[in-house]
Coordinates of C-alpha atoms in Angstrom, one line a residue:
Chain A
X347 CA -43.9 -56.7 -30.3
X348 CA -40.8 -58.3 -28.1
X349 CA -41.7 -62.0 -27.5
X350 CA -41.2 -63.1 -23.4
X351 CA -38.0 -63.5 -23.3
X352 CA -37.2 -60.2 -25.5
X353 CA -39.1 -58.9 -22.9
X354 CA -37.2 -59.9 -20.4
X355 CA -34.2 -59.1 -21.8
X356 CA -35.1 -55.6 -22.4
X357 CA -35.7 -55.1 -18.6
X358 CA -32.4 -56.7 -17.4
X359 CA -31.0 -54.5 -19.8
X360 CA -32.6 -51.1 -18.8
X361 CA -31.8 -52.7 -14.9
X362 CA -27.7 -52.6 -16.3
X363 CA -28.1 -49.3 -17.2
X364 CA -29.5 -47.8 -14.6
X365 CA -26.9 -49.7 -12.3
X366 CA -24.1 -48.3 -14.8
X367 CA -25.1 -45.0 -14.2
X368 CA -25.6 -44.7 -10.4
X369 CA -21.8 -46.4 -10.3
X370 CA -20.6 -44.1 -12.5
X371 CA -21.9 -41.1 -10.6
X372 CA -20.8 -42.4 -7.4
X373 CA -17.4 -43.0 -8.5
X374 CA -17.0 -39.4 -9.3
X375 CA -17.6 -38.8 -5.6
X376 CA -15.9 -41.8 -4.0
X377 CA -14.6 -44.9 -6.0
X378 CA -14.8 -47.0 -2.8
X379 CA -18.5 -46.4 -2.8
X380 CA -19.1 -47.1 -5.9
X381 CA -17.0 -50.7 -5.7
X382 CA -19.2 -51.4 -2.0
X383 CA -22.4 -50.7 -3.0
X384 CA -21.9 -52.6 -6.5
X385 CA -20.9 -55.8 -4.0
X386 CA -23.6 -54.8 -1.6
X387 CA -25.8 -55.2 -5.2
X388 CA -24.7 -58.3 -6.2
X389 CA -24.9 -60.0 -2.2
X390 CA -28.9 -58.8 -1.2
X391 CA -29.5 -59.6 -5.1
X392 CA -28.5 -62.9 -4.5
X393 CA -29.3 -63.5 -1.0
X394 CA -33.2 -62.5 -1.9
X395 CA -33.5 -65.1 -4.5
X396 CA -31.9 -67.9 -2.8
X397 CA -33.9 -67.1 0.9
X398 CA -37.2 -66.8 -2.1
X399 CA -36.2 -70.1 -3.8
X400 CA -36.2 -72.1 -0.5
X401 CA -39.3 -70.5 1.2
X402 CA -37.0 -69.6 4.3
X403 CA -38.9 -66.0 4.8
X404 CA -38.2 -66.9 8.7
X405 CA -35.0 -66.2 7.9
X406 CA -35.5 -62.8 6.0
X407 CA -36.5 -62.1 9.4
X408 CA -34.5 -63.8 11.9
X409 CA -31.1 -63.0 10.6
X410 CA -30.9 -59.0 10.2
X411 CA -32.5 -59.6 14.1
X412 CA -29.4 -61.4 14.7
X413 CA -27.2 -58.7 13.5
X414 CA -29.0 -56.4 15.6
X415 CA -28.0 -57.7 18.7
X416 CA -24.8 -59.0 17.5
X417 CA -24.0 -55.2 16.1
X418 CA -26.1 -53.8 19.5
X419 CA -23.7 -56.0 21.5
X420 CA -20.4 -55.3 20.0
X421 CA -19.3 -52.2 21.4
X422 CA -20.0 -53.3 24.6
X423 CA -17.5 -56.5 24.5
X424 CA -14.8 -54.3 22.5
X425 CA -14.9 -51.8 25.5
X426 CA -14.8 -54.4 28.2
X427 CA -12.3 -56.2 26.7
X428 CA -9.8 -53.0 26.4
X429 CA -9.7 -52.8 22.5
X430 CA -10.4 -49.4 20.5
X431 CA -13.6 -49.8 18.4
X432 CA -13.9 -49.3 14.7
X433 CA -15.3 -50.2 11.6
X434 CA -13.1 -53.2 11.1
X435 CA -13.0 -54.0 15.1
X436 CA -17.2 -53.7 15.0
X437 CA -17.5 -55.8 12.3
X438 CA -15.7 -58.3 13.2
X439 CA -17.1 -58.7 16.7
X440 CA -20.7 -58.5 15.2
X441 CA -19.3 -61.7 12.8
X442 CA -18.1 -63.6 16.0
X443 CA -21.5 -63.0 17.8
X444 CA -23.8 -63.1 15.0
X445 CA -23.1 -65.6 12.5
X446 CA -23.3 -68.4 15.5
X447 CA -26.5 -66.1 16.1
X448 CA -28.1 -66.9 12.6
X449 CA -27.4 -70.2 12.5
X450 CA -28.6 -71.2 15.4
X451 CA -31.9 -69.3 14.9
X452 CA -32.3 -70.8 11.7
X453 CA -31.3 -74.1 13.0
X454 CA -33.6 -74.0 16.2
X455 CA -36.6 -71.8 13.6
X456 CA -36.3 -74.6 11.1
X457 CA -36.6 -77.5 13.0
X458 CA -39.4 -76.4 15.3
X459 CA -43.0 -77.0 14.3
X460 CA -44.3 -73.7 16.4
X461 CA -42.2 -71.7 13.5
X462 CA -43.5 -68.5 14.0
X463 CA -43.4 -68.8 17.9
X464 CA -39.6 -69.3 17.6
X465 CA -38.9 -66.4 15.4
X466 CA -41.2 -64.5 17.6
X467 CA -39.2 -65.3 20.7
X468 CA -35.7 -64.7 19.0
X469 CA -37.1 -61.2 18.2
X470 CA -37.7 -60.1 21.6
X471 CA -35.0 -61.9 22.8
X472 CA -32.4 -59.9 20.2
X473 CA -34.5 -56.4 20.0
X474 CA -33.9 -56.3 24.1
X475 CA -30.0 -57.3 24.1
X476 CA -29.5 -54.4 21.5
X477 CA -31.2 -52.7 23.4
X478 CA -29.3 -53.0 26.3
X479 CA -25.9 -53.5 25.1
X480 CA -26.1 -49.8 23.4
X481 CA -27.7 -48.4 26.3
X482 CA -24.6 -50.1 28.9
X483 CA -22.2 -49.0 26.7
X484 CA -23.2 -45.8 26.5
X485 CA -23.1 -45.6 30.2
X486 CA -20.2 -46.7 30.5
X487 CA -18.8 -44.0 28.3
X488 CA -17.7 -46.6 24.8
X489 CA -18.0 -45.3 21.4
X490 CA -21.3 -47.0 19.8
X491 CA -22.6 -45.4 16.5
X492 CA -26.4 -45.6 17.1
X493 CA -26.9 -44.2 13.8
X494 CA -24.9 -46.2 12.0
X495 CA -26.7 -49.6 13.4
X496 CA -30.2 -47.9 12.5
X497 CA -29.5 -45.9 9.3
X498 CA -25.9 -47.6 7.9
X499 CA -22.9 -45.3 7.6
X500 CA -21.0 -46.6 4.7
X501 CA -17.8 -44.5 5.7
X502 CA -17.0 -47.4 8.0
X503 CA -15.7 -49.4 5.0
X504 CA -12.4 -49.2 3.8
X505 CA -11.2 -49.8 -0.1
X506 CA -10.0 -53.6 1.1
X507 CA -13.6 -54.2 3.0
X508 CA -14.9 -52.7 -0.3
X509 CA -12.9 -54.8 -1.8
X510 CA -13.6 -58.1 0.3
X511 CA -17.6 -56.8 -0.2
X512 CA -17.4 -57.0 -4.1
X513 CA -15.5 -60.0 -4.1
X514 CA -18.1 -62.0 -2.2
X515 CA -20.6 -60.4 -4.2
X516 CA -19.8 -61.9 -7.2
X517 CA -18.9 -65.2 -5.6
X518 CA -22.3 -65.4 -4.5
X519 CA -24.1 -63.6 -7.5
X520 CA -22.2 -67.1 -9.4
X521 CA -22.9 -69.5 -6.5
X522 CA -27.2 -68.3 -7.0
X523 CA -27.0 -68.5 -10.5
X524 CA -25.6 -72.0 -10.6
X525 CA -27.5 -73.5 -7.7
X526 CA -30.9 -71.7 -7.8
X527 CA -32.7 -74.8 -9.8
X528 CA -31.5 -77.4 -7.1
X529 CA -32.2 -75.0 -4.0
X530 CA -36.4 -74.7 -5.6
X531 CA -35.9 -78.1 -6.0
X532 CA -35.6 -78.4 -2.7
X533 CA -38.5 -76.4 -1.7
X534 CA -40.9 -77.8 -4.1
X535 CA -40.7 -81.7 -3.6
X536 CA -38.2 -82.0 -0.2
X537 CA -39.1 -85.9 -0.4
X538 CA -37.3 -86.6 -3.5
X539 CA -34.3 -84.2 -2.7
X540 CA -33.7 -86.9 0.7
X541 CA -34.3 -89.3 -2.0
X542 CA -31.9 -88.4 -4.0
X543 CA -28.8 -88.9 -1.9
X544 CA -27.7 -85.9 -2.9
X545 CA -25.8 -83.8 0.1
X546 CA -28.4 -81.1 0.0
X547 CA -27.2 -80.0 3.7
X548 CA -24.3 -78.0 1.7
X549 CA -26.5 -75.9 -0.1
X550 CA -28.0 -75.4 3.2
X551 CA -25.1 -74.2 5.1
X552 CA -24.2 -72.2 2.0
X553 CA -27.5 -70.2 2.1
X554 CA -27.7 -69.5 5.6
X555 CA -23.8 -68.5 5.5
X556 CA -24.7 -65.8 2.6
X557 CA -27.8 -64.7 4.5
X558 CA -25.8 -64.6 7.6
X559 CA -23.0 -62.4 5.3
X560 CA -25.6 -60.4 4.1
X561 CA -26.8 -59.2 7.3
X562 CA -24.1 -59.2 10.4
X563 CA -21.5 -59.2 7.7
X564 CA -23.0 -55.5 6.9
X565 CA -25.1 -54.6 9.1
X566 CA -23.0 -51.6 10.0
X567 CA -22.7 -50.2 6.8
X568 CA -26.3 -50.4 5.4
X569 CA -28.0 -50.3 8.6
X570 CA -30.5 -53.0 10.3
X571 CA -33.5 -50.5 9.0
X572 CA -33.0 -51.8 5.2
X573 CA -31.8 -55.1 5.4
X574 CA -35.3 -56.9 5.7
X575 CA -36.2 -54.9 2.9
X576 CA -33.5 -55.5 0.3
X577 CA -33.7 -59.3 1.4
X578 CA -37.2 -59.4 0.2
X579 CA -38.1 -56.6 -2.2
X580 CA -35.7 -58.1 -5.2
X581 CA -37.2 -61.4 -5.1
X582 CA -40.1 -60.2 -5.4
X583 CA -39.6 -58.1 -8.0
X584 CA -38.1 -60.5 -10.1
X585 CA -40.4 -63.6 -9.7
X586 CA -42.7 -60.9 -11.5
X587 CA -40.5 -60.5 -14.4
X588 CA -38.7 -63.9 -14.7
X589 CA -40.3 -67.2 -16.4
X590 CA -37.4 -69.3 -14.7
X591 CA -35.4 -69.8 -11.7
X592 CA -32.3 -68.7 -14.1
X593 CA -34.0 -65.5 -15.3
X594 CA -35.1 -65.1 -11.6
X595 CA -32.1 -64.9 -10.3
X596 CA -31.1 -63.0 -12.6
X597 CA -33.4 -60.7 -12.1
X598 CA -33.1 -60.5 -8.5
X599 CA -29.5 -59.7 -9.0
X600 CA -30.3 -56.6 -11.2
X601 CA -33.3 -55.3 -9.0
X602 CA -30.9 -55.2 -6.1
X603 CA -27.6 -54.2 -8.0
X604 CA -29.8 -51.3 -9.4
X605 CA -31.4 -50.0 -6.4
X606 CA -28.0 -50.3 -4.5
X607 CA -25.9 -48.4 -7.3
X608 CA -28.7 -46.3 -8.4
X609 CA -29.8 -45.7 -4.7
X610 CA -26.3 -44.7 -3.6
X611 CA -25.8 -41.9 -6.6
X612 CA -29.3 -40.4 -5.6
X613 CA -28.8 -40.2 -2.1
X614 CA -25.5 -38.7 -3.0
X615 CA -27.1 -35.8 -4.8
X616 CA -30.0 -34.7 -2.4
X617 CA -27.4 -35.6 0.4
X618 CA -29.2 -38.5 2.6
X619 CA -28.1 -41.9 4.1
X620 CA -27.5 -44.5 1.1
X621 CA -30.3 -46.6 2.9
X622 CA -32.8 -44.0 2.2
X623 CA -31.9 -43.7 -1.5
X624 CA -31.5 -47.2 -1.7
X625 CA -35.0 -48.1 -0.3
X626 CA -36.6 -46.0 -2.3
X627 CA -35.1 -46.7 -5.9
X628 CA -36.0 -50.7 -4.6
X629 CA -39.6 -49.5 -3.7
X630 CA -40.1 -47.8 -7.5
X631 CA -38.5 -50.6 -9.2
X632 CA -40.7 -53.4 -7.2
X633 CA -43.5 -51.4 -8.0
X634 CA -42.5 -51.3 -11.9
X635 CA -42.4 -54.9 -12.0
X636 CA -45.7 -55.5 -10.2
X637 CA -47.1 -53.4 -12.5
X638 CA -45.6 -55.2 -15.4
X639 CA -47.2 -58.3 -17.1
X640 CA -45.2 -60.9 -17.5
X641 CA -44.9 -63.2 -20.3
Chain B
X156 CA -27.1 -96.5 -10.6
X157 CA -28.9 -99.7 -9.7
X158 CA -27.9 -103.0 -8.8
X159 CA -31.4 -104.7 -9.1
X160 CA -32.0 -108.2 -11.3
X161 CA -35.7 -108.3 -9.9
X162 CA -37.4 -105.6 -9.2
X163 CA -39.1 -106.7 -5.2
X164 CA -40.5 -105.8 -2.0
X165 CA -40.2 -107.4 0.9
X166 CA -42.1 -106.2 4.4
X167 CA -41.6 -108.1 7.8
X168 CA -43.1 -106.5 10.7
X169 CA -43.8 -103.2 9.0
X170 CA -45.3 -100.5 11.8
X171 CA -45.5 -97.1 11.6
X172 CA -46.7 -94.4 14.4
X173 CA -48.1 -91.3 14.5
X174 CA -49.6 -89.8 17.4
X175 CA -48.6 -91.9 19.7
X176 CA -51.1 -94.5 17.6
X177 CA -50.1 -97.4 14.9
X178 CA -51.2 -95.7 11.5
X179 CA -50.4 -99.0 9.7
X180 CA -49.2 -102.7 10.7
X181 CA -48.1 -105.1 7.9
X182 CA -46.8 -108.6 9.1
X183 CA -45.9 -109.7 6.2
X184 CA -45.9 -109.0 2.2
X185 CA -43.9 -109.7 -0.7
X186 CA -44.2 -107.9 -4.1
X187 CA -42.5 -109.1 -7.0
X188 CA -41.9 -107.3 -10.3
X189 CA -42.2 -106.2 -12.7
X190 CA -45.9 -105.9 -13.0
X191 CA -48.3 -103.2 -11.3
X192 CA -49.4 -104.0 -8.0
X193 CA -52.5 -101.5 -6.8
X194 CA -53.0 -100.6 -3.2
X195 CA -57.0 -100.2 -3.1
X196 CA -58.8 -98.4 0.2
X197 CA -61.1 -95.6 1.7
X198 CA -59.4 -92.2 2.7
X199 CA -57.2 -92.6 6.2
X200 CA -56.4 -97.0 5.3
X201 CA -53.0 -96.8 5.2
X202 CA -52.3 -96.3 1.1
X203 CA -50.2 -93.4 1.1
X204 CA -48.0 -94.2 4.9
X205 CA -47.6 -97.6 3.5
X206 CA -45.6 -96.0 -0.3
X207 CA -43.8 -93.9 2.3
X208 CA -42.6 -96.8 4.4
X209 CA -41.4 -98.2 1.0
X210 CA -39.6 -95.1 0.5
X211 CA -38.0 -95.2 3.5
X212 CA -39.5 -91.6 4.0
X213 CA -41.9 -92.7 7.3
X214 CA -40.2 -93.6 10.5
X215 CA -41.3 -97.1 10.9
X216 CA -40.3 -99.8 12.7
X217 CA -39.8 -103.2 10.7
X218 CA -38.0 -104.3 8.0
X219 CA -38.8 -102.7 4.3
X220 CA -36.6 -104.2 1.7
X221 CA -36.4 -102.8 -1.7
X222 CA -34.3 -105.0 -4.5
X223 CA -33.2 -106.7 -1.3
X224 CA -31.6 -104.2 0.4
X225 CA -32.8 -102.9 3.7
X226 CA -34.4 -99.6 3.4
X227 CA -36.7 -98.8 6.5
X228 CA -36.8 -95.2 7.3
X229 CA -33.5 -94.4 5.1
X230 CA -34.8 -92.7 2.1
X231 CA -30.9 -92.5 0.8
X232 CA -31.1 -96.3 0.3
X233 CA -34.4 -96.5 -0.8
X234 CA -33.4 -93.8 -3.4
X235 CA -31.5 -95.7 -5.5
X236 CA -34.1 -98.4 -6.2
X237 CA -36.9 -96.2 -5.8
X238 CA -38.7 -93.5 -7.8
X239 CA -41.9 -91.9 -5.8
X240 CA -44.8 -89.2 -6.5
X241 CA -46.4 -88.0 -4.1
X242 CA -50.2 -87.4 -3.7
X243 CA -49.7 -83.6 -3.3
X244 CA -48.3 -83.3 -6.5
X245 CA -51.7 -81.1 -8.3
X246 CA -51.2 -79.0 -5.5
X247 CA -47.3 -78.2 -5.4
X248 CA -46.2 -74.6 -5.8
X249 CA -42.9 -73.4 -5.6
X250 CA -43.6 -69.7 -4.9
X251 CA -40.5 -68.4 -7.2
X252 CA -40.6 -69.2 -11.0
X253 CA -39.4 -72.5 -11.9
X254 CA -40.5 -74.6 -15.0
X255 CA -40.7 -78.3 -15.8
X256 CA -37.9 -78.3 -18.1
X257 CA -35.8 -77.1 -14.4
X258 CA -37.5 -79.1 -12.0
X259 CA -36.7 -82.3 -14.1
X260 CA -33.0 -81.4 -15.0
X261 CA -32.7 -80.7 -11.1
X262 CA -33.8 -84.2 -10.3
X263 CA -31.4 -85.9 -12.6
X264 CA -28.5 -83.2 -11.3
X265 CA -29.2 -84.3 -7.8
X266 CA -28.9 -87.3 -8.1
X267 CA -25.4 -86.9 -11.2
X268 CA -27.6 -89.2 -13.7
X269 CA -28.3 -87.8 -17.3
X270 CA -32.0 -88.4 -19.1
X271 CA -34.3 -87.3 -21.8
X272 CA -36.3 -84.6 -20.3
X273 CA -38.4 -83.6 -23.6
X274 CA -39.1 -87.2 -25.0
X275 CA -40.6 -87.9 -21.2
X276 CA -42.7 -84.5 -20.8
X277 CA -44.0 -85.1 -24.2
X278 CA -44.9 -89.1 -23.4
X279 CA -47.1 -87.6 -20.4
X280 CA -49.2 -85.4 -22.5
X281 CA -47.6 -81.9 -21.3
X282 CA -48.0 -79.3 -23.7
X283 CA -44.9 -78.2 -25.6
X284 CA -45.9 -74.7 -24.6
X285 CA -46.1 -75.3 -20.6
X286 CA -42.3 -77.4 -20.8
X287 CA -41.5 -73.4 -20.1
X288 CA -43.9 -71.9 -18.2
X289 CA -43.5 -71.3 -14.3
X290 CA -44.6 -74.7 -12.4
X291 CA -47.1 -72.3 -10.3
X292 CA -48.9 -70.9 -13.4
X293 CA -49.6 -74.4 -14.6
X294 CA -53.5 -76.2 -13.8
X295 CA -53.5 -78.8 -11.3
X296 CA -53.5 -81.7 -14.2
X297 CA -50.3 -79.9 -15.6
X298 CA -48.7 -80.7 -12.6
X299 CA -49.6 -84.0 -11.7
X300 CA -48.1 -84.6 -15.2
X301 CA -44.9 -83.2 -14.8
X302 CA -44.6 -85.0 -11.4
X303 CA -45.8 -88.5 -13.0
X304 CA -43.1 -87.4 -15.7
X305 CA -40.2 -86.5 -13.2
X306 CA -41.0 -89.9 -11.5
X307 CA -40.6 -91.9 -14.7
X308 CA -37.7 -90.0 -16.1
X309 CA -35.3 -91.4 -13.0
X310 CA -35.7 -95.1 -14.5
X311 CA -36.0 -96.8 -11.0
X312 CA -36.8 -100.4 -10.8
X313 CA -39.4 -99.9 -8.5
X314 CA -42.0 -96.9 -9.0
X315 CA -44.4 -95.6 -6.1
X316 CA -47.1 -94.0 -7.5
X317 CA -49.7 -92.5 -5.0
X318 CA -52.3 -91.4 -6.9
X319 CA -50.8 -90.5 -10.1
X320 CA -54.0 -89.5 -12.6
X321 CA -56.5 -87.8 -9.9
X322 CA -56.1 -84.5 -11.3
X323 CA -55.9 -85.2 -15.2
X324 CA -59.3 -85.4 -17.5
X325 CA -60.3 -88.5 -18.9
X326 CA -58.1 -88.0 -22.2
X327 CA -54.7 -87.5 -20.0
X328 CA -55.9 -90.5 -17.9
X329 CA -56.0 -93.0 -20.4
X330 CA -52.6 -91.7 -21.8
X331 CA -50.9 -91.6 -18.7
X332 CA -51.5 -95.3 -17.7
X333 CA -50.5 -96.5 -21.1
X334 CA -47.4 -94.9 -20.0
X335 CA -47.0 -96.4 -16.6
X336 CA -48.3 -99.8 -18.0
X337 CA -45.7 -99.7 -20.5
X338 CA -43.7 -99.1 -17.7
X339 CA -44.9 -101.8 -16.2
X340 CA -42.9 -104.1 -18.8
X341 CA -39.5 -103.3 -16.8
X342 CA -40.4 -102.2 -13.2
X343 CA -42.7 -103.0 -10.3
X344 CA -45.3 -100.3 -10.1
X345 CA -47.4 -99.5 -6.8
X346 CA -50.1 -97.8 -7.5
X347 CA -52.4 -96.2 -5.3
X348 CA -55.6 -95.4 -6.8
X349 CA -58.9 -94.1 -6.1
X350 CA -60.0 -95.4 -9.7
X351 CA -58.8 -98.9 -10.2
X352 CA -60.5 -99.9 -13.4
X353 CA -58.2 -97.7 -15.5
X354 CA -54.7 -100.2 -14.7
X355 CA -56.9 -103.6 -14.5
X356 CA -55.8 -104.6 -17.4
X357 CA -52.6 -104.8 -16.6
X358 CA -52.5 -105.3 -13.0
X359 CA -50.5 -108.6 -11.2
X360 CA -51.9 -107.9 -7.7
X361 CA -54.3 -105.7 -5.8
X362 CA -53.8 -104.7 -1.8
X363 CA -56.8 -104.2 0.1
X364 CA -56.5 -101.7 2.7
X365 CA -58.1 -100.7 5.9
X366 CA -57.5 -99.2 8.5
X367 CA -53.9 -99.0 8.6
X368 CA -54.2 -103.2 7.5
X369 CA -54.2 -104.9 4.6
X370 CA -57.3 -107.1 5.1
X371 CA -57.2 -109.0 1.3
X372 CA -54.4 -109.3 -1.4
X373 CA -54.8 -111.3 -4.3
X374 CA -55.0 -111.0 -8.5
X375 CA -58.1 -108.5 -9.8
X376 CA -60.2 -111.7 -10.0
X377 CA -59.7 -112.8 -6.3
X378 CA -60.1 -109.2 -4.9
X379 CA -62.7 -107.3 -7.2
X380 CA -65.6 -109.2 -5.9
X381 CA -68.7 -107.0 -4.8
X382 CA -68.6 -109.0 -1.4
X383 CA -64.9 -108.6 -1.2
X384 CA -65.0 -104.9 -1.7
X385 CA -67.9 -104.1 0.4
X386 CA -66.1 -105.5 3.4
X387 CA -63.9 -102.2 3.1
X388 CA -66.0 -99.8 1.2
X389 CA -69.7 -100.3 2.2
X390 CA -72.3 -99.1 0.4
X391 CA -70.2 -97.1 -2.0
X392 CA -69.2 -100.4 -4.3
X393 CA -71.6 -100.3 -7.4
X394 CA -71.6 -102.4 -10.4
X395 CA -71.7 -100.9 -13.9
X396 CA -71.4 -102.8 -17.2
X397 CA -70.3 -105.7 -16.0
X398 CA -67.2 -104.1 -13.7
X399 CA -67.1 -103.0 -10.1
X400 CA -66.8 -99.1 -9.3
X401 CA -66.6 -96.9 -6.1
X402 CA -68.2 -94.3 -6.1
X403 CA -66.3 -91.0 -5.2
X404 CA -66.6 -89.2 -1.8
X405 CA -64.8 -92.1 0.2

């Protein structure tokens, strides 16, 4: 019988595979898919187990919130301010509004000791400008893909933002793997990281900026449905099969690379939204790893 | 690192608030290494707020010096003479897997200093086979010993302990403050402890807290007097074979 870390190894592994093949099958269809949703992999993958390692599940919630107004709002300020909207245009003006968004939140969120009334507030607050941003726009006759926001289109992406996707993705995917120890660190004894001198607020800013990527970055493209989901479900999943903050991350990167790649290729086949492939591959492979004992 | 000949403490003035109320005054105390020095006193005195004003982690008013450098409410400053562990340590989780072996290379990382991880976990009495294990799949004692062993590994010249064996059976106990009265040879140790008797032997000076005061300071001699002790604990001061105990459920 495989010892732990045999185990272990033997999951990541079957986790490659599985990735390997749903990107294989979705570059037969489209290579650009196949090269987003490998960099969508890598980003939630990563993103889950640093917003995990830190405890900042206020965030998991806050920020695809954030999107959703900053996304719901967009087409509005592209049609007032003259310009033709697209997937580039859209994205960009959902970056402008909602990264300032995120941070704030989290800013505001984490300093406040009534936490949860914060992130309560900021949900109304962003649920209702979406809200009304789609519905003026519509009125007012601009082109705002409801669908897209709810459900993700990933035709909105180009080869370069597949490109720019993937790229992050592994910048990221390297940035969690080499930080993950110092960022639980953090979590578990906060007194010694001030003690320590260290300038911790950097690995702040940098995981709030690859939440905030994460979710206004793509919020288009995968849809404001999934993000809370692939945020939290690969985290989960791998603190189940990981003994370490390395093998976590790890771990987490598989879960979500798999579920995105694997995801993808099934939703291809039957002919459905990505998202809906990609949240159910994630739901069968969390449920595998509860269901497996680890070491 | 360091720049400190002589391991001290120096408090001038020392108040810290909370509530709008003063949690703890000190007008005046000096502390001079190496040697243990144990902060003594019921539940709510002042024990653990006064290790945190040394730490520079309680917003106090005052002056805190640490190695003679001025350290009140600046953690960053305290940091470099200064090695704490906390009271919560049995009860730390991390929620996401993370083992000894990481926590304590994180701690040196932090800070850019190198040490010997193993030799220390295996000094505190942690079990080879939990140096791997996930920190929240480890027993409270576990814990507390890789906290007591993350404290000792930064080689501070002063070392808060606040209550360092509370979680450990009577075996880890006696191992443990071997270690921090070994320790003791090199650095000043403050200790607060619920169970004094097990650093007497090697202890310069004993606080006597309450509330938010100290109200006696002086060797174990001076201080572990049954009318001395009664002044702060009551009732719950009993003598046993010769040496003076309080009872738990203070």
């Amino acid at each position: 019988m495989p010892s732990g870390r045999g185990v272990f190894g033997i999951q990541i592994a079957a986790l490659i595979l599985l990735s390997i093949a749903g990107l294989a099958y979705t570059a037969t269809v489209d290579i650009v898919w196949a090269l987003l949703f490998a960099g969508l992999g890598l980003l939630y993958g990563s993103a889950s187990a640093l917003a995990s390692a830190r405890g900042l599940q206020y965030l998991v919630a806050v920020a695809p919130h954030a999107a959703l107004m900053a996304a719901g709002i967009a087409p509005l300020l592209l049609g007032l301010a003259g310009l033709g909207a697209s997937g580039s245009s859209l994205t960009l003006v959902t970056l402008l509004v909602g990264v300032p968004t995120v941070a704030i939140s989290a800013y505001l969120a984490g300093r406040s000791r009534s936490r949860d009334e914060v992130v309560s507030g900021f949900l109304a607050v962003s649920v209702t400008v979406a809200i009304v941003g789609i519905h003026v726009a519509a009125r007012l006759g601009y082109w705002a893909p409801v669908s897209a926001l709810i459900a993700g289109d990933p035709l909105l992406a180009g080869g370069l933002e597949a490109l720019v996707v993937a790229l992050i993705g592994v910048v990221a995917g390297v940035y969690a793997a080499t930080s993950i120890v110092i960022h639980v660190y953090q979590r578990v004894d906060p007194d010694d990281a001030r003690l320590s001198g260290a300038r911790t607020y950097i690995h702040d800013a940098a995981v709030i900026a690859v939440i905030a990527v994460v979710t206004v970055g793509l919020v288009w493209i995968t849809g404001f449905i999934i993000q809370h989901v692939l945020l939290l479900l690969p985290a989960i999943a791998a603190s189940r099969l990981a003994g370490s903050a390395r093998h976590a991350v790890v771990a987490s990167i598989a879960v979500a690379a798999a579920a995105s790649t694997a995801g993808t290729a099934a939703a291809i086949a039957v002919d459905v939204p990505p998202a809906a492939g990609i949240g159910l591959v994630l739901l069968l492979l969390t449920g595998a790893a509860l269901a497996a004992r680890r070491r | 690192m360091n720049n400190c000949r002589k391991p001290s403490i120096n408090i001038n003035n020392l108040r810290v608030a909370a509530g709008g109320a003063t949690i703890l005054s000190v007008e005046k105390a000096s502390l001079q290494g190496p040697g243990i020095v144990q902060l003594l006193g019921p539940n709510g005195a002042g024990k653990t707020t006064l290790l945190r004003a040394i730490a520079g982690l309680a917003p106090a008013t005052g002056s805190v010096e640490v190695c003679g450098v001025v350290v009140t409410g600046n953690p960053e400053a305290a940091g470099r003479f200064v090695a704490y562990m906390p009271q919560d340590a049995p009860s730390k989780t991390s929620g996401f897997p993370v083992t000894p072996r990481e926590l304590l290379n994180a701690a040196l990382r932090l800070r850019g200093e190198e040490g010997n991880v193993e030799s220390i976990l295996e000094a505190v009495g942690l079990d080879k086979e939990y140096w791997d294990t996930p920190l929240d799949g480890l027993s409270g004692g576990s814990r507390q010993k890789v906290f007591l062993a993350r404290t000792l590994l930064l080689r501070r010249p002063v070392i808060l302990l606040d209550e360092p064996f509370s979680a450990l059976d009577p075996q880890s106990r006696l191992r443990a403050a071997e270690i921090v009265a070994r320790e003791a040879e090199s650095a000043l140790i403050v200790v607060s402890s619920h169970d004094p008797e097990l650093l007497m032997d090697h202890t310069r000076l004993i606080v006597l807290l309450s509330g938010g005061r100290i109200v006696e300071a002086g060797t174990p001699s001076e201080v572990m007097r049954l009318e001395v002790l009664e002044r702060v604990y009551g009732g719950l001061v009993v003598e046993l074979g010769g040496h003076l105990h309080i009872r738990e459920g203070h």
